[in-house]
């Protein structure tokens, strides 16, 4: 297949480009470099031996996107490009709604116009809102606590409505849980600009002594050790979920959780990181972070049944690979 990957130099996008290339698919990348670096392209080439075409463009820019669709005939689009910091989305709602919704509309409109049949969308477990885990695709979506989550739910709705009336246009909504880890080569990983928002890149920066200590946001939740529980999943497993989706998705709209089905607490993740990597991660217990829910993990059985995909890598793999990337790149 020939696949257009937006946000293809980002954390999940770059790992997916590698897996696509390995499976023999041709890839065209669109990335505006707002939270990624151009040298990721060289690193992808180093791993795969294949040079993908890159357009440094913004996926909200319809005229530029149109030129790309005119120049190539795509079998599918995987749309990663988007803003993804939950806290920032509360401070900059318009930016989040604009970027995340306009890009989805521009790309789906062009797919329909140019007869591109498959659209795979980066959604998030956040669309489930606060409901008891395991979270399953049959559950109704519940209220989100931030604009970022809202953009994912609205994008799902836009794509679903579009696929209903455009029979040649099929949509696969992938709801990610907590992707962490890095490529085992140490060449690709999560490299956020500035102070990280998410737990794993924060842990690696503390272990690296870039940041003095980690604050655990609350230890008084109703969980075994009092800290929040999440479904951490290796980014390469997530990337493989996209390959399974684009190769096996059916007609119309389909939706899948990409998670492991296993919950891990903040303290467990820190302890595993320390043990596997033999480094210290100093932390203090702080206040709860507004909007956090106590427990969030997937029922991943649907993706296995219908796509033949399941996560294979362990928590140990995730923390080892994340630390290898940090050591290779930021020390
Ligand atoms: N945490 C800390 N200290 C930190 C950072 C995080 O204790 O410095 C805790 C959080 O409170 C939470 C856990 O670590 O309990 C994981 O936090 P992340 O920010 O890494 O991830 P979230 O589960 O909050 O959010 C992630 C994605 C979102 C997505 C959401 C869906 O970042 O994009 O999962 O559930 F919407």
CSV table of C-alpha atoms and ligand atoms in Angstrom, one decimal:
chain,number,residue,atom,x,y,z
A,1,UNK,CA,0.0,0.0,0.0
A,2,UNK,CA,1.0,3.6,-0.3
A,3,UNK,CA,0.2,5.4,2.9
A,4,UNK,CA,0.2,9.0,3.9
A,5,UNK,CA,1.3,9.4,7.5
A,6,UNK,CA,0.7,12.8,9.1
A,7,UNK,CA,2.8,13.4,12.2
A,8,UNK,CA,5.1,10.7,10.9
A,9,UNK,CA,8.2,12.2,12.7
A,10,UNK,CA,6.5,12.2,16.1
A,11,UNK,CA,6.7,9.6,18.8
A,12,UNK,CA,4.1,7.1,17.6
A,13,UNK,CA,4.2,8.2,14.0
A,14,UNK,CA,7.9,7.5,13.5
A,15,UNK,CA,7.6,4.0,15.0
A,16,UNK,CA,4.7,3.3,12.7
A,17,UNK,CA,6.6,4.5,9.7
A,18,UNK,CA,9.3,2.0,10.5
A,19,UNK,CA,6.9,-0.9,10.8
A,20,UNK,CA,5.1,0.1,7.6
A,21,UNK,CA,8.4,0.2,5.7
A,22,UNK,CA,9.4,-3.1,7.2
A,23,UNK,CA,6.1,-4.6,5.9
A,24,UNK,CA,6.9,-3.3,2.4
A,25,UNK,CA,4.4,-0.4,2.4
A,26,UNK,CA,5.4,2.9,0.7
A,27,UNK,CA,5.2,5.9,3.1
A,28,UNK,CA,4.8,9.6,2.5
A,29,UNK,CA,5.2,11.7,5.7
A,30,UNK,CA,3.7,15.1,6.5
A,31,UNK,CA,5.0,16.8,9.6
A,32,UNK,CA,5.1,20.4,10.6
A,33,UNK,CA,8.0,19.8,13.1
A,34,UNK,CA,6.1,21.5,15.9
A,35,UNK,CA,7.0,18.8,18.3
A,36,UNK,CA,9.5,16.7,16.3
A,37,UNK,CA,12.8,17.0,14.6
A,38,UNK,CA,13.8,16.6,10.9
A,39,UNK,CA,16.7,14.2,11.8
A,40,UNK,CA,14.1,11.6,12.8
A,41,UNK,CA,13.8,10.9,9.0
A,42,UNK,CA,17.4,10.0,8.8
A,43,UNK,CA,17.0,7.7,11.8
A,44,UNK,CA,14.1,6.0,10.2
A,45,UNK,CA,16.2,5.4,7.2
A,46,UNK,CA,19.1,4.1,9.3
A,47,UNK,CA,16.7,1.5,10.8
A,48,UNK,CA,14.8,0.5,7.7
A,49,UNK,CA,17.3,1.2,4.9
A,50,UNK,CA,14.4,3.0,3.2
A,51,UNK,CA,14.1,6.8,2.6
A,52,UNK,CA,10.5,8.0,2.9
A,53,UNK,CA,9.4,11.2,1.3
A,54,UNK,CA,8.8,14.0,3.7
A,55,UNK,CA,6.7,17.1,3.3
A,56,UNK,CA,7.2,19.8,6.0
A,57,UNK,CA,3.6,21.0,6.0
A,58,UNK,CA,0.8,21.6,8.4
A,59,UNK,CA,-2.1,19.1,8.0
A,60,UNK,CA,-4.6,21.9,8.6
A,61,UNK,CA,-3.4,23.6,5.4
A,62,UNK,CA,-5.9,22.4,2.8
A,63,UNK,CA,-4.1,23.8,-0.2
A,64,UNK,CA,-0.8,22.1,0.7
A,65,UNK,CA,-2.5,18.9,1.5
A,66,UNK,CA,-4.4,19.0,-1.8
A,67,UNK,CA,-1.1,19.3,-3.7
A,68,UNK,CA,0.2,16.2,-1.9
A,69,UNK,CA,-3.0,14.2,-2.7
A,70,UNK,CA,-2.7,15.4,-6.4
A,71,UNK,CA,0.9,14.2,-6.7
A,72,UNK,CA,0.3,10.7,-5.3
A,73,UNK,CA,-2.4,8.1,-5.2
A,74,UNK,CA,-2.8,6.8,-1.7
A,75,UNK,CA,-4.4,3.6,-0.5
A,76,UNK,CA,-4.7,5.0,3.1
A,77,UNK,CA,-4.0,7.8,5.5
A,78,UNK,CA,-2.8,7.4,9.1
A,79,UNK,CA,-3.5,10.6,10.9
A,80,UNK,CA,-1.3,11.2,13.9
A,81,UNK,CA,-0.6,14.9,13.6
A,82,UNK,CA,-2.1,16.8,16.5
A,83,UNK,CA,-1.6,18.6,19.7
A,84,UNK,CA,-1.6,16.3,22.7
A,85,UNK,CA,-0.8,17.9,26.0
A,86,UNK,CA,-3.8,17.7,28.2
A,87,UNK,CA,-2.8,20.6,30.5
A,88,UNK,CA,-1.9,22.9,27.7
A,89,UNK,CA,-5.2,22.2,26.0
A,90,UNK,CA,-7.0,23.8,29.0
A,91,UNK,CA,-5.0,26.9,28.6
A,92,UNK,CA,-5.2,27.1,24.8
A,93,UNK,CA,-8.5,25.6,23.8
A,94,UNK,CA,-8.9,27.3,20.5
A,95,UNK,CA,-5.5,26.2,19.3
A,96,UNK,CA,-6.4,22.6,20.2
A,97,UNK,CA,-9.8,22.6,18.6
A,98,UNK,CA,-8.4,24.3,15.5
A,99,UNK,CA,-5.4,22.1,15.0
A,100,UNK,CA,-7.0,18.8,15.9
A,101,UNK,CA,-10.4,19.3,14.2
A,102,UNK,CA,-9.4,21.2,11.1
A,103,UNK,CA,-6.7,18.6,10.2
A,104,UNK,CA,-9.2,15.8,10.6
A,105,UNK,CA,-11.7,17.6,8.4
A,106,UNK,CA,-9.1,18.6,5.7
A,107,UNK,CA,-7.7,15.0,5.4
A,108,UNK,CA,-11.1,13.2,5.4
A,109,UNK,CA,-12.5,15.6,2.9
A,110,UNK,CA,-9.5,15.1,0.6
A,111,UNK,CA,-9.7,11.3,1.1
A,112,UNK,CA,-13.3,11.3,-0.1
A,113,UNK,CA,-12.5,13.6,-3.0
A,114,UNK,CA,-9.5,11.6,-4.2
A,115,UNK,CA,-11.0,8.2,-3.5
A,116,UNK,CA,-8.6,7.2,-0.7
A,117,UNK,CA,-10.4,4.3,1.0
A,118,UNK,CA,-8.8,3.8,4.4
A,119,UNK,CA,-8.4,6.3,7.2
A,120,UNK,CA,-6.8,5.3,10.5
A,121,UNK,CA,-7.2,7.8,13.3
A,122,UNK,CA,-5.1,8.3,16.5
A,123,UNK,CA,-7.7,8.5,19.2
A,124,UNK,CA,-7.3,8.1,22.9
A,125,UNK,CA,-8.7,6.2,25.8
A,126,UNK,CA,-9.6,9.6,27.2
A,127,UNK,CA,-12.8,9.5,25.1
A,128,UNK,CA,-14.2,7.0,27.6
A,129,UNK,CA,-14.2,9.6,30.4
A,130,UNK,CA,-14.3,8.3,33.9
A,131,UNK,CA,-15.8,4.8,33.8
A,132,UNK,CA,-14.8,1.6,35.5
A,133,UNK,CA,-12.0,-0.4,33.8
A,134,UNK,CA,-11.5,-2.5,31.8
A,135,UNK,CA,-12.7,-0.1,29.2
A,136,UNK,CA,-14.4,-1.7,26.2
A,137,UNK,CA,-15.4,-0.4,22.8
A,138,UNK,CA,-19.0,-1.2,23.4
A,139,UNK,CA,-19.2,1.4,26.3
A,140,UNK,CA,-20.8,4.8,25.6
A,141,UNK,CA,-18.3,7.7,25.7
A,142,UNK,CA,-18.5,9.9,28.8
A,143,UNK,CA,-17.7,13.5,29.4
A,144,UNK,CA,-14.1,14.6,28.9
A,145,UNK,CA,-12.4,16.9,31.4
A,146,UNK,CA,-10.3,18.9,28.9
A,147,UNK,CA,-10.3,20.2,25.3
A,148,UNK,CA,-7.7,17.7,24.1
A,149,UNK,CA,-10.0,14.8,25.0
A,150,UNK,CA,-12.9,16.6,23.4
A,151,UNK,CA,-11.0,17.0,20.1
A,152,UNK,CA,-10.5,13.2,20.0
A,153,UNK,CA,-14.2,12.5,20.7
A,154,UNK,CA,-15.3,15.1,18.1
A,155,UNK,CA,-12.9,13.8,15.5
A,156,UNK,CA,-14.2,10.3,16.0
A,157,UNK,CA,-17.7,11.7,15.5
A,158,UNK,CA,-16.8,13.7,12.3
A,159,UNK,CA,-15.1,10.6,10.8
A,160,UNK,CA,-18.0,8.3,11.7
A,161,UNK,CA,-20.5,10.6,10.2
A,162,UNK,CA,-18.4,11.0,7.0
A,163,UNK,CA,-18.0,7.2,6.6
A,164,UNK,CA,-21.7,6.6,7.0
A,165,UNK,CA,-22.6,8.5,3.9
A,166,UNK,CA,-19.4,8.0,1.8
A,167,UNK,CA,-19.4,4.2,1.2
A,168,UNK,CA,-15.9,4.1,-0.3
A,169,UNK,CA,-14.5,5.8,2.8
A,170,UNK,CA,-13.7,3.5,5.7
A,171,UNK,CA,-12.5,4.7,9.1
A,172,UNK,CA,-10.6,2.9,11.8
A,173,UNK,CA,-10.5,4.6,15.2
A,174,UNK,CA,-7.6,3.5,17.4
A,175,UNK,CA,-7.9,4.4,21.1
A,176,UNK,CA,-4.5,4.4,22.6
A,177,UNK,CA,-3.9,3.8,26.3
A,178,UNK,CA,-0.5,5.0,27.6
A,179,UNK,CA,2.3,4.5,25.0
A,180,UNK,CA,5.8,4.5,26.4
A,181,UNK,CA,9.1,2.9,25.6
A,182,UNK,CA,11.2,3.5,22.5
A,183,UNK,CA,12.6,1.7,19.5
A,184,UNK,CA,15.1,-1.0,20.6
A,185,UNK,CA,17.8,0.6,18.3
A,186,UNK,CA,17.9,3.6,20.7
A,187,UNK,CA,17.3,5.8,17.6
A,188,UNK,CA,13.7,6.7,18.0
A,189,UNK,CA,11.8,7.6,21.2
A,190,UNK,CA,9.8,10.2,23.0
A,191,UNK,CA,11.6,13.5,23.0
A,192,UNK,CA,9.2,16.2,24.1
A,193,UNK,CA,10.3,19.8,23.9
A,194,UNK,CA,10.7,21.5,27.2
A,195,UNK,CA,9.4,20.0,30.5
A,196,UNK,CA,7.7,16.7,29.8
A,197,UNK,CA,4.0,16.4,30.6
A,198,UNK,CA,3.8,12.6,30.7
A,199,UNK,CA,5.1,10.3,33.4
A,200,UNK,CA,7.6,8.2,31.4
A,201,UNK,CA,9.6,11.1,29.8
A,202,UNK,CA,9.6,12.8,33.2
A,203,UNK,CA,11.1,9.6,34.8
A,204,UNK,CA,13.9,9.4,32.2
A,205,UNK,CA,14.7,13.1,32.7
A,206,UNK,CA,14.9,12.6,36.5
A,207,UNK,CA,17.0,9.5,36.1
A,208,UNK,CA,19.2,11.5,33.8
A,209,UNK,CA,19.5,14.2,36.5
A,210,UNK,CA,18.1,16.9,34.1
A,211,UNK,CA,15.3,17.3,36.6
A,212,UNK,CA,15.9,16.9,40.3
A,213,UNK,CA,12.9,14.9,41.3
A,214,UNK,CA,9.6,13.6,40.2
A,215,UNK,CA,6.3,14.6,41.9
A,216,UNK,CA,3.8,11.7,42.1
A,217,UNK,CA,0.4,13.3,41.7
A,218,UNK,CA,-1.4,11.9,44.7
A,219,UNK,CA,-1.1,8.6,46.7
A,220,UNK,CA,-4.5,8.6,48.2
A,221,UNK,CA,-6.5,7.1,45.3
A,222,UNK,CA,-8.6,4.0,45.8
A,223,UNK,CA,-5.9,1.7,44.3
A,224,UNK,CA,-3.6,-0.9,45.9
A,225,UNK,CA,-0.7,1.5,46.7
A,226,UNK,CA,-2.8,4.7,46.4
A,227,UNK,CA,-1.2,5.9,43.1
A,228,UNK,CA,-3.1,6.0,39.8
A,229,UNK,CA,-3.2,2.9,37.6
A,230,UNK,CA,-2.7,3.1,33.8
A,231,UNK,CA,-2.3,0.7,30.9
A,232,UNK,CA,1.3,1.3,29.7
A,233,UNK,CA,2.0,-0.2,26.3
A,234,UNK,CA,5.2,-0.3,24.3
A,235,UNK,CA,5.2,2.2,21.4
A,236,UNK,CA,6.3,-0.6,18.9
A,237,UNK,CA,3.3,-2.6,19.9
A,238,UNK,CA,1.1,0.5,19.2
A,239,UNK,CA,2.9,0.9,15.9
A,240,UNK,CA,2.1,-2.7,15.0
A,241,UNK,CA,-1.5,-2.1,15.9
A,242,UNK,CA,-1.6,0.4,13.0
A,243,UNK,CA,-0.2,-2.1,10.6
A,244,UNK,CA,-2.8,-4.6,11.7
A,245,UNK,CA,-5.5,-1.9,11.3
A,246,UNK,CA,-4.7,-0.7,7.9
A,247,UNK,CA,-4.1,-4.2,6.5
A,248,UNK,CA,-7.2,-5.8,8.0
A,249,UNK,CA,-9.8,-3.0,8.7
A,250,UNK,CA,-13.2,-3.7,7.3
A,251,UNK,CA,-15.6,-1.4,5.4
A,252,UNK,CA,-17.4,1.4,7.3
A,253,UNK,CA,-16.4,2.4,10.8
A,254,UNK,CA,-14.4,0.2,13.2
A,255,UNK,CA,-13.0,1.1,16.6
A,256,UNK,CA,-10.3,-0.7,18.6
A,257,UNK,CA,-8.5,-0.2,21.9
A,258,UNK,CA,-4.8,-0.4,21.7
A,259,UNK,CA,-3.7,-1.4,25.2
A,260,UNK,CA,-2.3,-4.4,27.1
A,261,UNK,CA,-5.2,-5.0,29.4
A,262,UNK,CA,-2.9,-4.8,32.4
A,263,UNK,CA,-2.9,-1.9,34.9
A,264,UNK,CA,0.3,-0.6,36.5
A,265,UNK,CA,0.5,2.0,39.2
A,266,UNK,CA,2.8,5.0,39.2
A,267,UNK,CA,4.9,3.5,42.0
A,268,UNK,CA,5.1,0.2,40.2
A,269,UNK,CA,6.3,1.8,37.0
A,270,UNK,CA,9.0,3.8,39.0
A,271,UNK,CA,10.1,0.7,40.8
A,272,UNK,CA,10.4,-1.4,37.6
A,273,UNK,CA,12.3,1.4,35.9
A,274,UNK,CA,14.8,1.5,38.8
A,275,UNK,CA,15.2,-2.2,39.1
A,276,UNK,CA,15.6,-2.9,35.3
A,277,UNK,CA,18.0,0.0,34.6
A,278,UNK,CA,19.8,0.2,37.9
A,279,UNK,CA,19.3,4.0,38.3
A,280,UNK,CA,17.6,6.0,40.9
A,281,UNK,CA,14.5,8.1,40.4
A,282,UNK,CA,14.0,10.4,43.4
A,283,UNK,CA,10.4,11.4,43.9
A,284,UNK,CA,8.1,13.2,46.3
A,285,UNK,CA,4.3,12.8,46.8
A,286,UNK,CA,2.4,15.8,45.8
A,287,UNK,CA,-1.2,16.9,45.3
A,288,UNK,CA,-3.6,15.1,42.9
A,289,UNK,CA,-3.5,16.5,39.3
A,290,UNK,CA,-6.9,17.9,38.4
A,291,UNK,CA,-8.7,15.7,35.8
A,292,UNK,CA,-6.8,12.5,36.6
A,293,UNK,CA,-8.8,9.4,37.1
A,294,UNK,CA,-7.8,6.6,39.5
A,295,UNK,CA,-7.7,3.6,37.2
A,296,UNK,CA,-7.7,3.3,33.4
A,297,UNK,CA,-6.9,0.1,31.5
A,298,UNK,CA,-8.2,-1.6,28.3
A,299,UNK,CA,-10.1,-4.6,27.4
A,300,UNK,CA,-7.9,-5.2,24.3
A,301,UNK,CA,-9.8,-8.4,23.2
A,302,UNK,CA,-11.6,-6.9,20.2
A,303,UNK,CA,-8.4,-6.0,18.4
A,304,UNK,CA,-7.1,-9.5,18.9
A,305,UNK,CA,-10.3,-11.1,17.7
A,306,UNK,CA,-10.8,-8.9,14.6
A,307,UNK,CA,-7.3,-7.7,13.6
A,308,UNK,CA,-5.2,-10.5,15.1
A,309,UNK,CA,-3.2,-7.9,17.0
A,310,UNK,CA,-2.1,-8.0,20.6
A,311,UNK,CA,0.6,-6.3,22.6
A,312,UNK,CA,3.7,-8.5,23.1
A,313,UNK,CA,6.2,-6.4,25.0
A,314,UNK,CA,6.6,-6.4,28.7
A,315,UNK,CA,6.8,-3.5,31.2
A,316,UNK,CA,10.5,-4.4,31.5
A,317,UNK,CA,11.0,-4.0,27.8
A,318,UNK,CA,9.2,-0.6,28.0
A,319,UNK,CA,11.4,0.8,30.7
A,320,UNK,CA,14.6,-0.6,29.3
A,321,UNK,CA,14.0,0.8,25.8
A,322,UNK,CA,12.9,4.2,27.2
A,323,UNK,CA,16.1,4.5,29.2
A,324,UNK,CA,18.3,3.4,26.3
A,325,UNK,CA,16.9,6.1,24.2
A,326,UNK,CA,17.4,8.7,26.9
A,327,UNK,CA,21.0,7.6,27.4
A,328,UNK,CA,21.8,7.6,23.7
A,329,UNK,CA,20.2,11.0,23.1
A,330,UNK,CA,20.2,13.2,26.1
A,331,UNK,CA,23.3,12.5,28.1
B,1,LIG,N1,2.1,11.4,36.8
B,1,LIG,C1,2.8,11.7,38.0
B,1,LIG,N2,3.7,12.7,37.8
B,1,LIG,C2,4.1,13.3,36.7
B,1,LIG,C3,3.4,12.9,35.5
B,1,LIG,C4,2.4,12.0,35.6
B,1,LIG,O1,2.5,11.2,39.0
B,1,LIG,O2,5.0,14.1,36.7
B,1,LIG,C5,1.0,10.4,36.9
B,1,LIG,C6,-0.4,10.9,36.5
B,1,LIG,O3,-1.0,11.5,37.6
B,1,LIG,C7,-1.0,9.6,36.0
B,1,LIG,C8,0.1,8.8,35.5
B,1,LIG,O4,1.3,9.4,36.0
B,1,LIG,O5,-1.6,9.0,37.1
B,1,LIG,C9,0.2,8.9,34.0
B,1,LIG,O6,0.2,10.2,33.5
B,1,LIG,P1,0.5,10.7,32.1
B,1,LIG,O7,0.4,12.2,32.0
B,1,LIG,O8,1.7,10.0,31.6
B,1,LIG,O9,-0.7,10.0,31.2
B,1,LIG,P2,-2.3,10.1,31.4
B,1,LIG,O10,-2.8,8.8,31.8
B,1,LIG,O11,-2.7,11.3,32.3
B,1,LIG,O12,-2.7,10.6,29.9
B,1,LIG,C10,-2.5,9.8,28.9
B,1,LIG,C11,-2.1,10.6,27.6
B,1,LIG,C12,-3.3,11.4,27.2
B,1,LIG,C13,-4.5,10.5,27.1
B,1,LIG,C14,-4.7,9.7,28.3
B,1,LIG,C15,-5.9,8.8,28.1
B,1,LIG,O13,-1.1,11.5,27.9
B,1,LIG,O14,-3.0,11.9,25.9
B,1,LIG,O15,-3.6,9.0,28.7
B,1,LIG,O16,-6.2,8.1,29.3
B,1,LIG,F1,-5.6,11.3,26.9
